[in-house]
Coordinates of C-alpha atoms and ligand atoms in Angstrom, one line a residue:
Chain A
X1 CA 4.8 -40.5 -4.5
X2 CA 7.2 -39.0 -2.0
X3 CA 10.9 -39.8 -1.8
X4 CA 13.5 -38.5 0.7
X5 CA 17.1 -38.8 -0.6
X6 CA 19.8 -38.3 2.1
X7 CA 17.8 -35.6 3.8
X8 CA 19.2 -33.8 6.8
X9 CA 17.8 -30.8 8.6
X10 CA 19.9 -28.6 10.9
X11 CA 17.9 -25.7 12.4
X12 CA 19.4 -22.2 12.7
X13 CA 20.2 -22.8 16.4
X14 CA 22.4 -25.8 15.4
X15 CA 19.9 -28.5 16.4
X16 CA 20.1 -31.5 14.0
X17 CA 16.4 -32.5 13.7
X18 CA 16.9 -35.0 10.9
X19 CA 20.0 -36.9 9.9
X20 CA 20.4 -38.6 6.5
X21 CA 16.8 -39.7 6.0
X22 CA 16.1 -42.0 3.0
X23 CA 12.4 -42.9 2.6
X24 CA 10.0 -43.8 -0.1
X25 CA 6.3 -43.4 0.4
X26 CA 4.1 -45.0 -2.2
X27 CA 0.8 -43.9 -3.5
X28 CA -2.2 -45.0 -1.4
X29 CA -0.1 -45.9 1.6
X30 CA -1.0 -45.2 5.3
X31 CA 2.2 -44.5 7.2
X32 CA 2.6 -43.9 10.9
X33 CA 5.6 -41.8 12.0
X34 CA 6.5 -42.8 15.6
X35 CA 9.2 -41.9 18.1
X36 CA 9.8 -39.9 21.2
X37 CA 9.3 -36.2 21.4
X38 CA 12.0 -34.3 19.6
X39 CA 12.8 -37.3 17.3
X40 CA 12.1 -35.1 14.2
X41 CA 8.6 -36.3 13.2
X42 CA 7.1 -32.8 12.8
X43 CA 10.2 -31.6 11.0
X44 CA 9.9 -34.5 8.5
X45 CA 6.3 -33.5 7.7
X46 CA 7.2 -29.8 7.4
X47 CA 9.8 -30.7 4.7
X48 CA 7.0 -32.2 2.5
X49 CA 4.9 -29.0 2.2
X50 CA 7.9 -26.7 2.3
X51 CA 7.3 -25.2 5.7
X52 CA 11.0 -25.9 6.2
X53 CA 13.9 -26.5 3.7
X54 CA 16.2 -29.4 4.0
X55 CA 19.8 -28.6 4.8
X56 CA 21.0 -31.5 2.7
X57 CA 19.4 -33.9 0.4
X58 CA 16.3 -33.9 -1.8
X59 CA 12.5 -34.2 -1.2
X60 CA 10.6 -35.3 -4.3
X61 CA 6.8 -35.0 -4.3
X62 CA 4.9 -36.2 -7.4
X63 CA 8.1 -36.0 -9.4
X64 CA 8.9 -32.4 -8.3
X65 CA 11.9 -31.4 -6.2
X66 CA 10.2 -29.6 -3.3
X67 CA 13.5 -28.0 -2.1
X68 CA 14.2 -26.5 -5.5
X69 CA 10.7 -25.0 -6.0
X70 CA 10.3 -21.4 -6.8
X71 CA 8.4 -19.3 -4.2
X72 CA 5.5 -18.8 -6.5
X73 CA 5.0 -22.6 -6.8
X74 CA 4.7 -23.3 -3.1
X75 CA 1.0 -22.4 -2.8
X76 CA 0.1 -24.8 -5.6
X77 CA 2.1 -27.6 -3.9
X78 CA 0.2 -27.0 -0.7
X79 CA -3.2 -27.2 -2.5
X80 CA -2.3 -30.8 -3.4
X81 CA -1.6 -31.6 0.3
X82 CA -4.2 -31.7 3.0
X83 CA -2.9 -30.8 6.5
X84 CA -4.3 -31.7 9.9
X85 CA -2.7 -30.5 13.1
X86 CA -2.9 -31.4 16.8
X87 CA -4.3 -27.9 17.7
X88 CA -6.9 -28.0 14.8
X89 CA -6.0 -24.5 13.6
X90 CA -9.5 -23.3 13.0
X91 CA -10.5 -19.6 12.9
X92 CA -12.6 -19.1 16.1
X93 CA -14.7 -16.2 14.7
X94 CA -15.7 -18.1 11.6
X95 CA -18.5 -20.6 11.6
X96 CA -17.9 -24.3 10.8
X97 CA -18.9 -24.1 7.2
X98 CA -16.9 -20.8 6.8
X99 CA -13.8 -22.5 8.1
X100 CA -14.1 -25.2 5.5
X101 CA -15.0 -22.8 2.8
X102 CA -11.9 -20.8 3.6
X103 CA -9.7 -23.4 2.0
X104 CA -11.6 -22.8 -1.3
X105 CA -11.9 -19.0 -0.9
X106 CA -8.1 -18.5 -0.6
X107 CA -7.6 -20.5 -3.8
X108 CA -10.1 -18.3 -5.7
X109 CA -12.9 -20.9 -6.1
X110 CA -16.3 -19.4 -7.1
X111 CA -19.1 -18.9 -4.6
X112 CA -21.3 -21.4 -6.4
X113 CA -18.6 -24.0 -6.3
X114 CA -18.1 -23.3 -2.6
X115 CA -21.8 -23.7 -1.9
X116 CA -21.8 -27.1 -3.7
X117 CA -18.6 -28.5 -2.2
X118 CA -18.7 -27.4 1.5
X119 CA -21.8 -29.4 2.4
X120 CA -20.3 -32.5 0.8
X121 CA -17.2 -32.2 2.8
X122 CA -19.1 -31.6 6.0
X123 CA -21.3 -34.7 5.2
X124 CA -18.2 -36.8 4.8
X125 CA -17.0 -36.0 8.3
X126 CA -20.6 -36.2 9.8
X127 CA -21.0 -32.6 10.7
X128 CA -23.7 -31.5 8.2
X129 CA -26.0 -30.5 11.2
X130 CA -23.4 -28.2 12.8
X131 CA -22.4 -26.1 9.7
X132 CA -23.7 -22.9 11.4
X133 CA -22.0 -23.3 14.7
X134 CA -18.8 -21.7 15.9
X135 CA -15.7 -23.9 16.6
X136 CA -15.9 -23.0 20.3
X137 CA -19.4 -24.6 20.5
X138 CA -18.0 -28.0 19.3
X139 CA -16.2 -30.8 21.2
X140 CA -12.5 -31.5 20.4
X141 CA -13.3 -34.4 18.2
X142 CA -15.8 -32.4 16.2
X143 CA -13.3 -29.5 15.8
X144 CA -10.8 -32.0 14.4
X145 CA -13.5 -33.2 12.0
X146 CA -13.9 -29.7 10.7
X147 CA -10.1 -29.6 10.3
X148 CA -10.3 -32.9 8.3
X149 CA -13.2 -31.6 6.1
X150 CA -11.1 -28.5 5.4
X151 CA -8.0 -30.6 4.6
X152 CA -9.9 -32.8 2.2
X153 CA -12.1 -30.3 0.4
X154 CA -9.5 -29.8 -2.4
X155 CA -9.3 -33.6 -2.9
X156 CA -5.6 -33.7 -2.1
X157 CA -3.7 -36.8 -3.1
X158 CA -1.8 -36.7 0.2
X159 CA -3.0 -36.0 3.8
X160 CA -0.3 -35.1 6.3
X161 CA -1.5 -35.3 9.9
X162 CA 0.8 -34.2 12.8
X163 CA -0.6 -35.9 16.0
X164 CA -4.2 -35.3 15.0
X165 CA -5.5 -37.1 18.1
X166 CA -2.9 -35.7 20.5
X167 CA -5.5 -33.6 22.3
X168 CA -8.4 -36.1 22.2
X169 CA -9.6 -38.9 24.5
X170 CA -9.1 -42.5 23.4
X171 CA -12.7 -43.1 22.3
X172 CA -12.8 -39.9 20.1
X173 CA -9.4 -40.8 18.7
X174 CA -10.7 -44.2 17.5
X175 CA -13.7 -42.5 15.8
X176 CA -11.3 -40.2 14.0
X177 CA -9.0 -43.1 13.0
X178 CA -12.0 -44.8 11.4
X179 CA -12.5 -41.6 9.4
X180 CA -8.9 -41.5 8.4
X181 CA -9.1 -45.1 7.3
X182 CA -12.1 -44.3 5.1
X183 CA -10.2 -41.5 3.5
X184 CA -7.2 -43.7 2.9
X185 CA -9.5 -46.4 1.3
X186 CA -10.8 -43.9 -1.1
X187 CA -7.2 -43.5 -2.4
X188 CA -5.6 -40.7 -0.4
X189 CA -2.1 -41.3 0.8
X190 CA -1.8 -40.6 4.6
X191 CA 1.3 -39.8 6.6
X192 CA 0.5 -39.5 10.3
X193 CA 2.8 -38.6 13.2
X194 CA 1.4 -40.0 16.4
X195 CA 2.0 -41.1 20.0
X196 CA -1.1 -43.2 20.1
X197 CA 0.6 -46.6 20.5
X198 CA -2.6 -48.6 20.9
X199 CA -3.9 -47.3 17.5
X200 CA -0.6 -48.0 15.8
X201 CA -0.5 -51.5 17.2
X202 CA -4.1 -52.3 16.3
X203 CA -4.2 -50.9 12.7
X204 CA -1.1 -52.8 11.5
X205 CA 0.1 -50.2 8.9
X206 CA 3.5 -49.3 7.8
X207 CA 5.4 -47.8 10.8
X208 CA 8.5 -45.6 10.4
X209 CA 10.2 -45.0 13.8
X210 CA 12.5 -42.0 14.3
X211 CA 15.0 -41.5 17.0
X212 CA 17.3 -38.5 17.3
X213 CA 16.6 -37.6 13.7
X214 CA 17.3 -41.0 12.2
X215 CA 15.1 -43.8 11.0
X216 CA 15.6 -46.6 13.4
X217 CA 12.9 -48.9 12.0
X218 CA 10.7 -49.1 8.9
X219 CA 8.3 -52.0 9.1
X220 CA 5.2 -53.0 7.2
X221 CA 2.3 -53.9 9.6
X222 CA 4.5 -53.1 12.5
X223 CA 3.6 -52.0 16.1
X224 CA 4.5 -48.8 18.0
X225 CA 7.5 -50.4 19.7
X226 CA 10.2 -52.5 18.3
X227 CA 9.1 -56.1 19.0
X228 CA 12.7 -57.5 18.6
Chain B
X1 CA -9.7 -12.3 -11.0
X2 CA -12.9 -13.7 -9.8
X3 CA -15.7 -11.5 -8.5
X4 CA -15.9 -13.6 -5.3
X5 CA -12.2 -12.9 -4.8
X6 CA -12.6 -9.2 -5.2
X7 CA -15.4 -9.3 -2.7
X8 CA -13.2 -11.2 -0.4
X9 CA -10.4 -8.5 -0.6
X10 CA -12.8 -5.6 0.1
X11 CA -14.5 -7.4 3.0
X12 CA -11.1 -8.1 4.6
X13 CA -9.8 -4.6 4.0
X14 CA -12.9 -3.0 5.5
X15 CA -13.2 -5.3 8.5
X16 CA -9.5 -4.4 9.3
X17 CA -10.3 -0.7 9.0
X18 CA -13.2 -1.0 11.5
X19 CA -11.0 -3.1 13.9
X20 CA -8.3 -0.4 13.9
X21 CA -10.7 2.5 13.8
X22 CA -8.7 5.0 15.9
X23 CA -5.4 4.4 14.1
X24 CA -7.2 4.5 10.8
X25 CA -8.8 7.9 11.7
X26 CA -5.3 9.2 12.7
X27 CA -3.9 8.0 9.4
X28 CA -6.7 9.6 7.4
X29 CA -6.3 12.8 9.3
X30 CA -2.6 13.1 8.7
X31 CA -3.0 12.4 5.0
X32 CA -5.7 15.1 4.9
X33 CA -3.7 17.7 6.7
X34 CA -0.5 17.1 4.6
X35 CA -2.4 17.2 1.3
X36 CA -4.4 20.3 2.5
X37 CA -1.1 22.1 3.1
X38 CA 0.2 21.0 -0.2
X39 CA -3.1 22.1 -2.0
X40 CA -3.2 25.5 -0.4
X41 CA 0.5 26.2 -0.9
X42 CA 0.2 25.2 -4.5
X43 CA -2.7 27.6 -4.9
X44 CA -0.8 30.4 -3.2
X45 CA 2.2 29.9 -5.4
X46 CA 0.0 29.7 -8.5
X47 CA -1.6 33.0 -7.6
X48 CA 1.6 34.7 -6.6
X49 CA 3.2 33.6 -9.9
X50 CA 0.2 35.1 -11.7
X51 CA 0.5 38.3 -9.8
X52 CA 4.2 38.5 -10.5
X53 CA 3.6 38.1 -14.1
X54 CA 1.0 40.8 -14.1
X55 CA 3.3 43.1 -12.3
X56 CA 6.2 42.3 -14.5
X57 CA 4.3 43.2 -17.6
X58 CA 3.5 46.6 -16.0
X59 CA 7.0 47.5 -15.0
X60 CA 8.0 50.6 -17.0
X61 CA 11.1 52.6 -17.2
X62 CA 10.7 56.4 -16.9
X63 CA 13.5 58.4 -18.4
X64 CA 13.3 62.1 -17.4
X65 CA 14.9 64.7 -19.7
X66 CA 16.9 67.8 -18.9
X67 CA 14.8 70.9 -19.3
X68 CA 15.3 72.7 -22.5
X69 CA 16.1 69.7 -24.7
X70 CA 15.3 70.4 -28.3
X71 CA 12.6 68.7 -30.3
X72 CA 15.3 67.3 -32.7
X73 CA 17.2 65.7 -29.9
X74 CA 14.0 64.2 -28.5
X75 CA 13.3 62.6 -31.8
X76 CA 16.8 61.1 -32.1
X77 CA 16.7 60.0 -28.5
X78 CA 13.5 58.1 -29.2
X79 CA 15.2 56.4 -32.1
X80 CA 18.2 55.4 -30.0
X81 CA 16.1 54.0 -27.2
X82 CA 13.9 52.0 -29.6
X83 CA 17.1 50.5 -31.1
X84 CA 18.1 49.1 -27.7
X85 CA 17.7 45.3 -27.5
X86 CA 14.6 44.2 -25.4
X87 CA 12.7 47.4 -25.8
X88 CA 9.2 46.9 -27.0
X89 CA 7.5 50.3 -26.6
X90 CA 8.7 53.8 -26.2
X91 CA 6.2 56.6 -25.5
X92 CA 7.0 60.3 -25.2
X93 CA 5.2 62.1 -22.4
X94 CA 5.6 65.9 -22.5
X95 CA 5.4 67.8 -19.3
X96 CA 1.9 69.0 -20.2
X97 CA 0.7 65.4 -20.7
X98 CA 2.3 64.4 -17.5
X99 CA 0.3 67.0 -15.6
X100 CA -2.9 65.9 -17.2
X101 CA -2.2 62.3 -16.3
X102 CA -1.4 63.3 -12.7
X103 CA -4.7 65.3 -12.5
X104 CA -6.6 62.2 -13.6
X105 CA -5.0 60.0 -11.0
X106 CA -5.7 62.5 -8.3
X107 CA -9.4 62.4 -9.2
X108 CA -11.6 64.6 -7.0
X109 CA -8.7 66.2 -5.3
X110 CA -7.1 67.5 -8.5
X111 CA -7.4 71.1 -7.1
X112 CA -4.1 70.6 -5.3
X113 CA -2.5 70.8 -8.7
X114 CA -4.1 74.2 -9.6
X115 CA -1.7 76.8 -10.6
X116 CA 1.0 74.4 -11.8
X117 CA 0.0 75.1 -15.4
X118 CA 1.9 78.4 -15.6
X119 CA 5.1 77.0 -14.0
X120 CA 5.0 73.3 -14.7
X121 CA 7.8 71.6 -12.6
X122 CA 7.4 68.2 -14.3
X123 CA 10.0 67.2 -16.8
X124 CA 9.5 65.8 -20.2
X125 CA 9.9 62.0 -20.2
X126 CA 10.0 58.8 -22.1
X127 CA 8.1 55.7 -20.8
X128 CA 9.7 52.5 -21.9
X129 CA 8.6 48.9 -21.8
X130 CA 10.7 45.9 -22.2
X131 CA 10.0 42.3 -23.3
X132 CA 10.9 40.9 -19.9
X133 CA 11.1 42.4 -16.4
X134 CA 14.7 41.1 -16.2
X135 CA 15.8 43.4 -19.0
X136 CA 14.7 46.5 -17.2
X137 CA 17.9 47.2 -15.2
X138 CA 20.2 46.8 -18.2
X139 CA 18.1 49.0 -20.5
X140 CA 17.7 51.6 -17.7
X141 CA 21.5 51.8 -17.3
X142 CA 22.0 52.3 -21.1
X143 CA 19.5 55.1 -21.3
X144 CA 21.1 56.8 -18.3
X145 CA 24.2 57.3 -20.5
X146 CA 22.4 59.1 -23.3
X147 CA 22.9 62.8 -23.5
X148 CA 19.9 64.8 -22.6
X149 CA 18.7 62.2 -20.1
X150 CA 18.6 63.6 -16.6
X151 CA 17.3 60.7 -14.5
X152 CA 16.1 57.1 -15.1
X153 CA 13.6 55.4 -12.7
X154 CA 11.8 52.1 -12.6
X155 CA 9.8 50.0 -10.0
X156 CA 13.0 48.6 -8.6
X157 CA 12.6 45.6 -6.3
X158 CA 8.8 45.0 -6.5
X159 CA 9.0 42.1 -8.8
X160 CA 12.1 40.7 -7.2
X161 CA 10.4 40.8 -3.8
X162 CA 7.3 39.0 -5.0
X163 CA 9.3 36.3 -6.7
X164 CA 11.3 35.8 -3.5
X165 CA 8.1 35.4 -1.5
X166 CA 6.7 32.8 -3.9
X167 CA 10.0 31.0 -3.7
X168 CA 9.8 30.8 0.1
X169 CA 6.1 29.7 0.0
X170 CA 7.2 27.0 -2.4
X171 CA 10.1 25.8 -0.2
X172 CA 8.2 26.0 3.1
X173 CA 5.1 24.4 1.7
X174 CA 7.1 21.6 0.2
X175 CA 9.1 21.0 3.4
X176 CA 5.9 20.9 5.6
X177 CA 4.1 18.7 3.1
X178 CA 7.0 16.2 2.8
X179 CA 7.3 16.0 6.6
X180 CA 3.6 15.4 7.0
X181 CA 3.5 13.0 4.1
X182 CA 6.3 11.0 5.8
X183 CA 4.3 11.1 9.0
X184 CA 1.2 9.8 7.1
X185 CA 3.2 7.0 5.5
X186 CA 4.5 6.0 8.9
X187 CA 1.0 6.1 10.5
X188 CA -0.5 4.0 7.7
X189 CA 2.3 1.5 7.9
X190 CA 1.6 1.3 11.7
X191 CA -2.1 0.7 11.0
X192 CA -1.2 -2.0 8.5
X193 CA 1.2 -3.6 10.9
X194 CA -1.5 -3.7 13.5
X195 CA -3.8 -5.4 11.0
X196 CA -1.2 -7.9 10.1
X197 CA -0.6 -8.6 13.8
X198 CA -4.3 -8.9 14.5
X199 CA -4.6 -11.4 11.7
X200 CA -1.4 -13.4 12.0
X201 CA -3.2 -16.6 12.9
X202 CA -5.5 -16.3 9.9
X203 CA -2.5 -15.5 7.7
X204 CA -0.6 -18.6 8.8
X205 CA -3.7 -20.7 8.1
X206 CA -4.1 -19.1 4.7
X207 CA -0.5 -20.0 3.8
X208 CA -0.9 -23.7 4.6
X209 CA -4.2 -23.8 2.7
X210 CA -2.2 -22.7 -0.4
X211 CA -3.1 -19.0 -0.7
X212 CA -0.7 -17.2 -3.0
X213 CA 1.4 -14.4 -1.6
X214 CA -0.6 -11.7 -3.5
X215 CA -3.8 -13.1 -2.2
X216 CA -2.5 -12.7 1.4
X217 CA -1.0 -9.3 0.7
X218 CA -3.7 -7.6 -1.3
X219 CA -6.2 -6.8 1.4
X220 CA -3.5 -5.1 3.3
X221 CA -2.4 -3.1 0.3
X222 CA -6.1 -2.2 -0.3
X223 CA -6.5 -1.1 3.3
X224 CA -3.6 1.3 3.0
X225 CA -4.8 2.7 -0.2
X226 CA -8.4 3.2 1.1
X227 CA -6.8 5.2 4.0
X228 CA -4.8 7.3 1.6
X229 CA -7.8 7.8 -0.7
X230 CA -10.1 8.8 2.2
X231 CA -7.5 11.4 3.4
X232 CA -7.0 12.8 -0.1
X233 CA -10.7 13.1 -0.8
X234 CA -11.2 15.0 2.4
X235 CA -8.3 17.3 1.6
X236 CA -9.5 17.8 -2.0
X237 CA -13.0 18.7 -0.9
X238 CA -11.7 21.2 1.7
X239 CA -9.3 22.8 -0.8
X240 CA -12.0 23.0 -3.4
X241 CA -14.7 24.6 -1.3
X242 CA -12.3 26.6 0.8
X243 CA -10.6 28.1 -2.1
X244 CA -13.8 28.9 -4.0
X245 CA -15.4 30.7 -1.1
X246 CA -12.1 32.6 -0.6
X247 CA -12.0 33.5 -4.3
X248 CA -15.5 34.8 -4.2
X249 CA -14.8 36.9 -1.1
X250 CA -11.7 38.4 -2.6
X251 CA -13.5 39.1 -5.8
X252 CA -16.1 41.1 -4.0
X253 CA -13.9 43.0 -1.6
X254 CA -10.5 43.3 -3.4
X255 CA -11.4 43.1 -7.1
X256 CA -7.9 44.3 -8.2
X257 CA -6.3 41.0 -6.9
X258 CA -6.5 38.6 -9.9
X259 CA -7.1 35.2 -8.2
X260 CA -6.7 32.1 -10.4
X261 CA -10.1 30.5 -10.7
X262 CA -9.7 28.5 -13.9
X263 CA -11.2 25.1 -13.5
X264 CA -8.5 23.4 -15.5
X265 CA -5.9 24.2 -12.9
X266 CA -8.1 23.2 -10.0
X267 CA -9.1 19.8 -11.5
X268 CA -5.5 18.9 -12.4
X269 CA -4.5 19.8 -8.8
X270 CA -7.3 17.8 -7.2
X271 CA -6.4 14.8 -9.4
X272 CA -2.8 15.2 -8.3
X273 CA -3.9 15.3 -4.6
X274 CA -5.9 12.1 -5.0
X275 CA -3.1 10.3 -6.8
X276 CA -0.7 11.4 -4.1
X277 CA -3.0 10.2 -1.4
X278 CA -3.2 6.7 -3.1
X279 CA 0.6 6.7 -3.4
X280 CA 1.1 7.6 0.3
X281 CA -1.4 4.8 1.3
X282 CA 0.3 2.2 -1.0
X283 CA 3.7 3.1 0.2
X284 CA 2.7 2.9 3.9
X285 CA 1.2 -0.6 3.5
X286 CA 4.0 -1.8 1.2
X287 CA 6.5 -1.0 4.0
X288 CA 4.6 -3.1 6.5
X289 CA 3.9 -5.9 4.1
X290 CA 7.6 -6.2 3.3
X291 CA 8.6 -6.0 6.9
X292 CA 5.9 -8.0 8.7
X293 CA 4.3 -10.3 6.1
X294 CA 7.0 -12.8 5.2
X295 CA 5.0 -14.8 2.8
Ligands
ADP1 N1 11.9 -24.1 14.4 C1 12.8 -24.7 15.1 N2 14.0 -24.1 15.4 C2 14.9 -24.8 16.1 N3 14.8 -26.0 16.5 C3 13.7 -26.7 16.2 C4 12.6 -26.1 15.5 N4 11.6 -27.0 15.4 C5 12.1 -28.1 16.0 N5 13.3 -28.0 16.5 C6 14.1 -29.0 17.2 O1 14.3 -30.1 16.3 C7 14.1 -31.3 17.0 C8 13.0 -32.1 16.3 O2 11.8 -31.5 16.6 P1 10.4 -32.0 16.0 O3 10.6 -32.2 14.5 O4 9.3 -31.0 16.4 O5 10.2 -33.4 16.7 P2 8.9 -34.2 17.1 O6 7.8 -33.7 16.2 O7 9.3 -35.6 16.8 O8 8.6 -34.0 18.5 C9 13.9 -31.0 18.4 O9 15.1 -31.0 19.1 C10 13.4 -29.5 18.4 O10 13.7 -28.8 19.5
MG2 MG1 5.9 -32.8 16.8

């Protein structure tokens, strides 16, 4: 579903964030991206939805060369990818259901369709009772659920999550991981950058470890740290 | 485009206008003042042109004859003048006729002229009209050379002065208007920049949710155009009512000044003002969208 071919990323300031990455992520996979801060995890996710352009190499998503995409195609690429962030990125003045509806509104979906789909998405994340509340009235875990509902409302084939539990306590993190696993079991491919070593160790998914912009380990059912 | 999307655009545009209400008011005010000046200077020029045209058509050449010119020479002179290029009308006015005309124009105080009948000092004359005011000096100079002609006179300078005045009104009005329009564009672009800044978080979220560039830009463009439209509507209303009350007043007190009141001119002008207001608004927001909305 996604292939990186010899991808390098050098930022304007000369920092090499990624160095010759070759990676193939298959449909339906759940992949953890691990590694120390500054290893290049966020940069790798940004290349998938064209937040950044690779300096060298190709990124292919669903058979399309993301780096060669015309500007006008980028919005349509992003509609196929759900995104979840550490800081949730909700709009504080909009209610919970409006935040979720926003993802449909900006893609020109009709009111009636919005009214039908938003409650479904809120139900999936278990927030149907809190639709009318403001994000500030919710706990961190609940806010991230709103973020997940918004990311999933367009039924994307890929969910990219950059440290989604980075701001949450361990118990809440586990609840959210269960939600992510459900989403994955329904067929959505997930790429998750994380520092939550206990979760990575326990779930036994594919683990790609980065260090200084290079892949140092790519292991099916691996743990957070290299066992060898 | 979907109805819900259009609704979205308008809601966003208006909520921004309310958020930046002071700057929005300043923008609208500047558009109004610049278009007001444009509107009134256009009307001034229109009226001055009309007045110049009226005056031009009434500019005549008077050619006074030596005393004692014979009737036969008068007839041949009339033929010669008529043959000059540009001359449309030649009228012979004898000294007796001239005195009668003078009496009429003096009205009630014509007694001043009593006693002139016996020893009429007025000369016989030709009154000549030309096709265009510009031909007057040339024709006058030719007539001066004809024998029997004593002196040639015409309303030298009146038309030229009026045309010079309209020229300066045009230039000054345009200059002020352009300066103010530039200020309006600047203020609108500042307003839009503030809107973009106030909503930068929302914009970045819209982008990763897959909003197209035009979807992100359009509310800002709309906001600028609403500002321009509001300003031009105010200016249009002020010009319309201001001018009509002025025209009515002038018509009552100074009826000989022929003000332009044809609706067709005013409607074209009001349409032009509104189009210009929209253009100023669109330009202002386009500048900020280009500079501060890198989508
Ligand atoms: N926009 C940017 N401009 C310049 N350097 C950047 C930018 N984003 C990240 N970097 C640098 O690239 C490297 C990798 O960053 P990042 O991908 O955020 O790593 P991680 O998410 O693994 O912590 C770091 O050295 C970081 O300072
Ligand atoms: Mg990161």
